[in-house]
Amino acid sequence: MSKVKIITGTSAAAEAARLCDVDVVSAYPITPQTTCVEKLADFVANGELDAEFIKVESEHSAISACVGASATGARTFTATSSQGLALMHEVLFIASGMRLPIVMMNANRALSAPINIWNDQQDSISQRDTGWIQIYVEDNQETLDSIIQAFKIAENENVLLPVMVNLDGFILTHTVEPVELPDEEEVRNFVGIYNPKHAYLDPDKPITQGPVGVPSCYMESKHDVQLAMDNAEKVIIDVNEEFAKKFGRKYGNGLIETYNIENAETVIVAMGSICGTIKEVIDNLKQNGKEYGLLRIRTYRPLPTNHIREALKNAKNVAILDKNITIGLNKGALYTDLAGILKDKKTTNYIVGLGGRDIKPEDIEEIIKHAEKAEDGETKWIGLNKQ
Amino acid sequence: MVTIGAIIYEPGNSINNKTGSWRVFKPIMDKDKCVMCENCFIFCPEGCIKEKDGKFEIDYDYCKGCLICVEECPVNAITSIREEK
Amino acid sequence: MAEKQFPREEYLASGHRGCAGCGAAIVVRQALKAAGKDTIVANATGCLEVMTTPYPETAWRVPWIHVAFENAAAAASGVESAVKVLQRKRKKYADKKINIIAFGGDGGTSDIGFQSLSGAMERGHNMLYIMYDNEAYMNTGIQRSSSTPLLASTTTSPAGSVIKGEDRPKKDMAMIIAAHGVPYVATACLSYPEDFMKKVKKACEIEGPAFIHVLQPCTTGWGYNPKNTVKMGRLAVETGVFPLYEIENGEFRITYKPIKRKPIKEYTQLQKRYRHLTDEDIEILQKYIDEKCKLLGL
Amino acid sequence: MIEIRFHGRGGQGAVTAAQILAKAAFYDGKFSQAFPFFGVERRGAPVMAFTRIDDKKIRLRSQIYEPDYVIVQDPTLLDIIDIKGGLKKGGKIVVNTHNNLQFSDCEVYTIDATGIALEVLGLPIVNTAMLGAFTGVTGEVTIESLKKAIMDTFPKKLGEKNAKVAEVAYNMVKGK
């Protein structure tokens, strides 16, 4: 039986890992992820989840232990944020290169210096090239649902890639709201049992994982990861559909979600919880007879460029919001990724919400106004304190 | 073709790599002198001294000619010569 | 000798690309003969990993994983936890006892992998970590590590006109790990295979974390004739440079006591890394070793 | 949509109170959301928390700047914080104090929550008393749902006691 609980985003993530019957959890506490691993530790301590919880001494070891466990054939989960994710950096490449379907919850948080525990998305954006599938969620329900979906996507034989489910720090991690917890049995039937054919450590069938990738094989190996990422697009769509059939909820087509986009000349492109606020603003403006649209990028890697182009085919002004900044270019990563495929549109870039700077409905209205008048390629920092 | 995750499924297939070609000096074993003390066997970095029919013999496909076996043989059953190619 | 002393099974295949006379290969052959077939190996980046696994070739006949340089202990933690949970939940491994062995060089263990090793030892994973110590970063071209001994010349602690090689003594890894309170810690040397293999067996049998610091002479890094790898290890032990002992559940025991310690000159004079030492330098070194040995009762 | 701001001190349970209120609203069949204003404050420092209640799914993610209600758990905050800041015209403030208070442009309700908590709970933990008072004053949630929300937030015995605290406070202000 499913039931609704009023819980935080981190709790939703922990509940999802429990529902998926993960075998190994390896994590190191960091704000604002902590309550996720605390809850998982509780589950294990109370016998509600039969898993090994490895209380590692750093995030580097957290993800390294995940690699070891996943390579042995265990379903593996970790959670982190910000500096912790940065510390994992090198091993993130290893997890994807070794094709290990580890699932991670990342609580999006700014990077030092100055040290800042609040939300932006610089941490995960900075890991965009590591070969991890990246999903950005809008609310706590989606956090739970996406982690369940993530295991099914990651473990799909045409994919076999790790998945990072990103939720905005504090804005979701520390906000309680109603979340429907699906029935445990139904979730376990949905995700199945992880029984890898490619990666295992078994003395009866000795294999060598993580060898030296000499120049004659390295490029092919990386190309295979890219092909797996390509395959992931369809798998994400299918899993989203299958999930909807079984649990009654879906998130756009799994890759992107559009909102009021059909008749809008100006469309905002964004990721994460900010999309909720944007939808509110769009509805309010609609009451005054003005049509604006939202394109929410749910999976940032793989970046579904064809879907994005198709969704924006009627748009004239595309306002791209980034909770991150590529310093030295004065653009956000989403903008730099999309500008190239939207050459026939007027695109503008908005750097928003860095380090927990609150984004108010007025800010969204300001962005819309600006996008309508601005020159192509302009960048604007929103909510910057003037001297 | 690279396997998924560049995983190698054939244990010990390094035997395809015949390292015997590296050799400059060649150990020669006198089986009659050998007392089966196992020194050469346990100290060989290549694992290329093998027991066959109750006697040790050197697998020259892999022997790199380090001559540890010569050095560690207590009865001088192994001597070395210049490799002739 | 009728009785076969050492198992004939080879878990490290020929054809690997180690230097002629490679000590690391000897260490692994001996360790795996002791541990047996039901063993999973996690390997830190280093000579051993590189020389044994250039894709698509592997010298390993046991399941093996390499993740990165500094995290063999963490990766092994994950493997150990996974084996445990898969045995419990999924009835895998047919209830066999699986040995988890991590191999790390001195750099991957005492320097960059120190934190993850400390974490793994402290957490009590049922695993054996073997530090194969060749006393410098051999894989990258003989740079000093914290395990490089006093006065040894390496490419980053070169013997110059002002500084005489490495200016710090060797980090005492076995004692540091012993301070973690793990049930089994030992030192060993490839030149004493019975002793080393007995220790590996014991470490595998004991429940909980175990650590073996094994000295592995390196022909390339130390600068000696490859035929002398075993001799060099024997001299290290006979001179007291590398004492052999074990600490089992807190109890310290010397496992090999030279009848009379040899002067360290017999050891240093055969190695290029000590070639720059004067008699006075050797005297300093001898004194240092004498004091260390006195502490251990050698 | 109605928006509520809680003022308290770290350790007084303002964040928990905001969450309980969100739960109560949910039990009434509404949608709700609660979140803290998360600073670097430790125990004792002034803290804020927020609750939103609506008839439809809440998507707004910004902080609350113009609340309909303000709940002040600690009277000593009155001197150091602009508790009325942004309050909507005609908005209501519920303050824990045994003194009489007057503000312009808004209705102020006072209750000696500390007194009630000490009497019923034996501890000066005031968040559930304040929620009871808020419920009595505003009727935004039902006392039944509030009690249920309190009961499933705390362990059984403590839950019962806290529900009692809320009820006492509720009855005290009800119809005032």
PDB file of C-alpha atoms in Angstrom, chain A residues 178, chain D residues 22 24-32 53-56 139-141:
ATOM      1  CA  PRO A 178       3.605  15.680   0.959  1.00  0.00           C
TER       2      PRO A 178
ATOM      3  CA  ALA D  22       2.280  21.609   7.490  1.00  0.00           C
ATOM      4  CA  ALA D  24      -1.877  19.317  10.238  1.00  0.00           C
ATOM      5  CA  ALA D  25      -2.916  21.179   7.107  1.00  0.00           C
ATOM      6  CA  PHE D  26      -2.251  18.048   5.081  1.00  0.00           C
ATOM      7  CA  TYR D  27      -4.462  16.019   7.416  1.00  0.00           C
ATOM      8  CA  ASP D  28      -7.163  18.597   6.769  1.00  0.00           C
ATOM      9  CA  GLY D  29      -6.946  17.699   3.098  1.00  0.00           C
ATOM     10  CA  LYS D  30      -4.834  20.648   2.030  1.00  0.00           C
ATOM     11  CA  PHE D  31      -1.418  20.965   0.417  1.00  0.00           C
ATOM     12  CA  SER D  32       1.412  22.309   2.503  1.00  0.00           C
ATOM     13  CA  ILE D  53      -0.806  26.087   3.090  1.00  0.00           C
ATOM     14  CA  ASP D  54      -2.919  25.972  -0.061  1.00  0.00           C
ATOM     15  CA  ASP D  55      -5.820  24.159  -1.656  1.00  0.00           C
ATOM     16  CA  LYS D  56      -3.645  23.128  -4.592  1.00  0.00           C
ATOM     17  CA  GLY D 139      -8.777  28.358  12.418  1.00  0.00           C
ATOM     18  CA  GLU D 140      -6.434  27.680   9.471  1.00  0.00           C
ATOM     19  CA  VAL D 141      -6.131  24.067  10.604  1.00  0.00           C
TER      20      VAL D 141
END
